[in-house]
């Protein structure tokens, strides 16, 4: 039986762009270029490596987002994933992590799965809690923040690296894992992969197809929301220390005054 892998990916604003909030205090995704979250590229890479070692495996990439989010799916497909699912609905605007986890769980259950792989966090919200919440909704074990992942005989095994030690963890499938940016550099899509991605299937689902009420998601259904936001103050000129024999002393006094030492 084929190993069914679902990789959750996110279309995020380019971190090098001018990111800001819209009038309703949600992230403005219209006035800045977007791309596949870099941290999710590691998840796609791990799925591809697992599939390479398996006798038979199928990789589905899944995203929740507006029309442009298809760009993130195309990137993952060009890397080597087999097919994609895009959940798009106007009522999803402003959905927080709780609503997003609900939508992802419903979509994953509808698609069918043995292993779910996510990145360690998104590069826009950076909450890092979605993998745990998603595993809870699916009712499966979670093995998170892994630097190495292997699947064999119905068991997923991974290594989690800490500051002073590394742990080896395992769980029976079906399960969910999240991987860190130390899990292995993601491959670049080849020209052949980019051309092949154009022919791979991309399904589009909405809330009705997932049997989710509009009030459960969006700003109305969010458990969290931004109350206020202000632009970061412009950077002021730094302090210049001219070394005329007392430079070291002046530097030490400055650092002490800022309570750095």
Short mmCIF file of C-alpha atoms in Angstrom, two decimals:
data_model
loop_
_atom_site.label_atom_id
_atom_site.label_comp_id
_atom_site.label_asym_id
_atom_site.label_seq_id
_atom_site.Cartn_x
_atom_site.Cartn_y
_atom_site.Cartn_z
CA UNK A 1 0.00 0.00 0.00
CA UNK A 2 1.29 3.44 -0.95
CA UNK A 3 2.62 5.68 1.83
CA UNK A 4 0.43 8.80 1.74
CA UNK A 5 2.37 11.90 2.79
CA UNK A 6 0.69 15.29 3.16
CA UNK A 7 2.94 18.33 3.48
CA UNK A 8 1.38 21.54 4.82
CA UNK A 9 2.90 24.64 3.23
CA UNK A 10 2.18 28.34 3.48
CA UNK A 11 2.31 31.26 1.05
CA UNK A 12 3.88 34.15 3.00
CA UNK A 13 4.91 37.75 2.33
CA UNK A 14 8.52 38.09 1.24
CA UNK A 15 10.53 38.91 4.37
CA UNK A 16 12.70 41.29 2.34
CA UNK A 17 9.68 43.33 1.26
CA UNK A 18 7.84 46.16 2.99
CA UNK A 19 5.57 44.13 5.26
CA UNK A 20 2.78 45.90 7.12
CA UNK A 21 -0.77 45.57 8.40
CA UNK A 22 -3.91 46.33 6.38
CA UNK A 23 -6.67 48.60 7.68
CA UNK A 24 -8.37 45.69 9.48
CA UNK A 25 -5.06 44.88 11.26
CA UNK A 26 -4.49 41.67 9.34
CA UNK A 27 -1.24 41.16 7.43
CA UNK A 28 -1.37 43.02 4.12
CA UNK A 29 -0.78 40.31 1.53
CA UNK A 30 -1.81 42.33 -1.52
CA UNK A 31 0.89 45.01 -1.62
CA UNK A 32 3.91 42.76 -1.12
CA UNK A 33 5.26 39.83 -3.12
CA UNK A 34 4.68 36.39 -1.67
CA UNK A 35 6.48 33.05 -1.82
CA UNK A 36 6.60 29.56 -0.35
CA UNK A 37 7.72 29.88 3.28
CA UNK A 38 11.39 28.95 3.47
CA UNK A 39 10.79 26.84 6.57
CA UNK A 40 8.19 24.82 4.66
CA UNK A 41 10.73 24.03 1.93
CA UNK A 42 12.51 21.85 4.49
CA UNK A 43 9.26 19.95 5.07
CA UNK A 44 8.89 19.32 1.34
CA UNK A 45 12.51 18.18 1.15
CA UNK A 46 12.04 15.66 3.97
CA UNK A 47 8.92 14.29 2.31
CA UNK A 48 10.86 13.80 -0.93
CA UNK A 49 13.66 11.99 0.89
CA UNK A 50 11.18 9.70 2.66
CA UNK A 51 9.45 8.97 -0.65
CA UNK A 52 12.80 8.14 -2.27
CA UNK A 53 13.41 5.47 0.40
CA UNK A 54 9.88 4.04 0.32
CA UNK A 55 8.76 1.27 -2.03
CA UNK A 56 5.71 3.31 -2.97
CA UNK A 57 4.81 6.80 -1.78
CA UNK A 58 2.68 9.74 -2.87
CA UNK A 59 3.27 13.32 -1.74
CA UNK A 60 0.41 15.82 -1.58
CA UNK A 61 1.14 19.46 -0.74
CA UNK A 62 -1.65 21.38 0.95
CA UNK A 63 -2.10 25.10 1.49
CA UNK A 64 -4.80 27.44 2.78
CA UNK A 65 -4.82 30.92 1.29
CA UNK A 66 -5.87 33.31 -1.48
CA UNK A 67 -5.51 32.77 -5.22
CA UNK A 68 -1.81 33.68 -5.23
CA UNK A 69 -1.11 30.86 -2.76
CA UNK A 70 -1.05 28.55 -5.77
CA UNK A 71 2.47 29.88 -6.37
CA UNK A 72 3.61 28.12 -3.19
CA UNK A 73 2.05 24.88 -4.41
CA UNK A 74 3.72 25.18 -7.81
CA UNK A 75 7.10 25.61 -6.14
CA UNK A 76 6.56 22.45 -4.08
CA UNK A 77 5.34 20.54 -7.14
CA UNK A 78 8.39 21.64 -9.12
CA UNK A 79 10.58 20.32 -6.28
CA UNK A 80 9.02 16.89 -6.81
CA UNK A 81 5.69 16.59 -4.97
CA UNK A 82 3.03 14.60 -6.84
CA UNK A 83 -0.14 16.66 -6.44
CA UNK A 84 -1.57 19.63 -4.58
CA UNK A 85 -4.66 20.84 -2.76
CA UNK A 86 -5.56 24.52 -2.41
CA UNK A 87 -8.22 25.54 0.12
CA UNK A 88 -9.52 28.96 -0.90
CA UNK A 89 -12.55 30.84 0.35
CA UNK A 90 -13.26 34.55 0.89
CA UNK A 91 -14.50 33.77 4.41
CA UNK A 92 -11.00 32.60 5.39
CA UNK A 93 -9.66 36.17 5.48
CA UNK A 94 -8.20 36.94 8.89
CA UNK A 95 -8.20 33.32 10.11
CA UNK A 96 -5.86 32.72 13.05
CA UNK A 97 -3.92 29.57 13.92
CA UNK A 98 -6.94 27.89 15.52
CA UNK A 99 -9.07 28.34 12.43
CA UNK A 100 -6.21 27.41 10.12
CA UNK A 101 -5.61 24.18 12.04
CA UNK A 102 -9.30 23.31 11.70
CA UNK A 103 -9.25 23.84 7.94
CA UNK A 104 -6.02 21.89 7.52
CA UNK A 105 -7.32 18.99 9.64
CA UNK A 106 -10.55 18.74 7.62
CA UNK A 107 -8.62 18.88 4.34
CA UNK A 108 -6.06 16.28 5.46
CA UNK A 109 -8.83 13.91 6.56
CA UNK A 110 -10.62 14.39 3.26
CA UNK A 111 -7.43 13.77 1.28
CA UNK A 112 -6.36 10.70 3.30
CA UNK A 113 -2.92 10.36 4.89
CA UNK A 114 -0.41 8.24 6.75
CA UNK A 115 2.13 10.96 7.57
CA UNK A 116 1.72 14.73 7.85
CA UNK A 117 4.85 16.90 7.62
CA UNK A 118 5.07 20.60 8.47
CA UNK A 119 7.78 23.17 8.93
CA UNK A 120 8.73 24.33 12.43
CA UNK A 121 6.85 27.66 12.04
CA UNK A 122 5.66 30.11 9.42
CA UNK A 123 7.89 33.03 8.56
CA UNK A 124 5.05 35.55 8.89
CA UNK A 125 3.22 34.58 12.11
CA UNK A 126 6.17 32.62 13.59
CA UNK A 127 3.94 31.15 16.32
CA UNK A 128 5.26 27.61 15.91
CA UNK A 129 2.21 26.03 17.57
CA UNK A 130 0.25 24.85 14.54
CA UNK A 131 1.86 21.37 14.30
CA UNK A 132 0.83 20.51 17.86
CA UNK A 133 -2.71 21.87 17.46
CA UNK A 134 -3.10 20.10 14.11
CA UNK A 135 -1.97 16.76 15.56
CA UNK A 136 -4.50 17.18 18.38
CA UNK A 137 -7.31 17.85 15.91
CA UNK A 138 -6.33 14.80 13.87
CA UNK A 139 -6.00 12.66 16.98
CA UNK A 140 -2.54 11.39 16.02
CA UNK A 141 0.85 11.44 17.79
CA UNK A 142 3.15 14.39 17.13
CA UNK A 143 6.94 14.23 16.84
CA UNK A 144 8.06 17.82 16.43
CA UNK A 145 11.18 19.91 15.79
CA UNK A 146 13.12 17.13 14.11
CA UNK A 147 16.50 17.45 12.44
CA UNK A 148 16.27 13.98 10.90
CA UNK A 149 13.28 11.85 9.87
CA UNK A 150 12.93 8.23 8.76
CA UNK A 151 9.91 6.01 8.10
CA UNK A 152 10.13 2.23 8.29
CA UNK A 153 7.66 -0.58 8.99
CA UNK A 154 4.81 1.73 9.91
CA UNK A 155 6.89 3.81 12.32
CA UNK A 156 8.30 7.31 11.96
CA UNK A 157 11.56 7.97 13.80
CA UNK A 158 13.26 11.32 14.25
CA UNK A 159 16.11 13.12 15.98
CA UNK A 160 15.45 16.27 17.96
CA UNK A 161 18.55 18.33 18.75
CA UNK A 162 18.63 20.40 21.94
CA UNK A 163 21.23 22.74 23.39
CA UNK A 164 22.97 20.02 25.39
CA UNK A 165 21.72 16.72 23.98
CA UNK A 166 19.84 15.01 21.15
CA UNK A 167 16.74 12.84 21.55
CA UNK A 168 15.52 10.01 19.34
CA UNK A 169 11.73 9.82 19.16
CA UNK A 170 9.33 7.56 17.34
CA UNK A 171 5.62 7.17 16.73
CA UNK A 172 3.36 4.71 14.95
CA UNK A 173 1.67 5.89 11.76
CA UNK A 174 -0.54 7.76 11.19
CA UNK A 175 1.41 10.59 12.76
CA UNK A 176 2.49 14.20 12.33
CA UNK A 177 6.06 15.50 12.34
CA UNK A 178 7.54 18.98 12.06
CA UNK A 179 11.09 19.58 10.85
CA UNK A 180 13.58 22.35 11.56
CA UNK A 181 15.86 24.30 9.25
CA UNK A 182 18.65 21.92 10.31
CA UNK A 183 17.02 18.92 8.62
CA UNK A 184 18.84 19.32 5.31
CA UNK A 185 19.04 21.96 2.61
CA UNK A 186 16.02 21.96 0.32
CA UNK A 187 16.68 21.13 -3.32
CA UNK A 188 16.27 23.65 -6.11
CA UNK A 189 13.61 22.87 -8.71
CA UNK A 190 15.15 21.70 -11.98
CA UNK A 191 13.92 22.91 -15.36
CA UNK A 192 12.44 19.44 -15.91
CA UNK A 193 10.69 19.68 -12.54
CA UNK A 194 9.28 23.12 -13.32
CA UNK A 195 7.86 21.91 -16.64
CA UNK A 196 6.47 18.70 -15.07
CA UNK A 197 4.76 20.71 -12.31
CA UNK A 198 2.50 22.36 -14.89
CA UNK A 199 0.86 19.00 -15.61
CA UNK A 200 0.44 17.84 -12.02
CA UNK A 201 -3.10 17.95 -10.54
CA UNK A 202 -4.10 20.83 -8.24
CA UNK A 203 -7.49 20.50 -6.55
CA UNK A 204 -9.33 23.52 -5.16
CA UNK A 205 -11.67 23.15 -2.17
CA UNK A 206 -13.77 25.68 -0.29
CA UNK A 207 -15.29 25.72 3.20
CA UNK A 208 -18.54 24.12 2.07
CA UNK A 209 -16.70 21.11 0.66
CA UNK A 210 -14.90 20.73 3.99
CA UNK A 211 -18.16 21.12 5.95
CA UNK A 212 -16.88 24.16 7.85
CA UNK A 213 -19.15 27.06 8.79
CA UNK A 214 -17.92 30.56 7.93
CA UNK A 215 -18.28 31.62 11.58
CA UNK A 216 -15.68 29.04 12.65
CA UNK A 217 -12.93 30.81 10.70
CA UNK A 218 -12.00 34.30 9.52
CA UNK A 219 -11.87 37.31 11.81
CA UNK A 220 -15.21 36.40 13.36
CA UNK A 221 -14.07 32.93 14.38
CA UNK A 222 -10.54 33.86 15.45
CA UNK A 223 -9.48 33.16 19.02
CA UNK A 224 -6.77 35.80 18.72
CA UNK A 225 -6.66 39.20 17.04
CA UNK A 226 -4.46 42.30 16.82
CA UNK A 227 -5.84 45.19 18.90
CA UNK A 228 -3.45 47.86 17.64
CA UNK A 229 -0.29 48.29 15.60
CA UNK A 230 2.19 51.10 15.03
CA UNK A 231 5.11 51.52 12.68
CA UNK A 232 8.55 50.94 14.11
CA UNK A 233 10.29 54.30 14.78
CA UNK A 234 12.94 55.31 12.29
CA UNK A 235 16.43 54.25 13.26
CA UNK A 236 18.41 57.07 14.85
CA UNK A 237 22.05 57.82 14.26
CA UNK A 238 24.46 55.76 16.34
CA UNK A 239 27.09 56.99 18.77
CA UNK A 240 30.55 57.43 17.26
CA UNK A 241 33.55 56.97 19.54
CA UNK A 242 36.72 58.63 18.26
CA UNK A 243 39.77 56.90 19.64
CA UNK A 244 42.25 59.57 20.71
CA UNK A 245 43.74 57.43 23.43
CA UNK A 246 40.56 57.06 25.50
CA UNK A 247 38.53 55.00 23.00
CA UNK A 248 38.46 51.86 25.11
CA UNK A 249 37.35 53.74 28.19
CA UNK A 250 34.60 55.59 26.28
CA UNK A 251 33.38 52.35 24.74
CA UNK A 252 33.24 50.66 28.15
CA UNK A 253 31.34 53.61 29.61
CA UNK A 254 28.84 53.50 26.74
CA UNK A 255 28.25 49.77 27.15
CA UNK A 256 27.86 50.16 30.89
CA UNK A 257 25.43 53.02 30.40
CA UNK A 258 23.29 50.79 28.16
CA UNK A 259 23.58 47.99 30.74
CA UNK A 260 25.26 45.68 28.23
CA UNK A 261 28.04 45.04 30.74
#
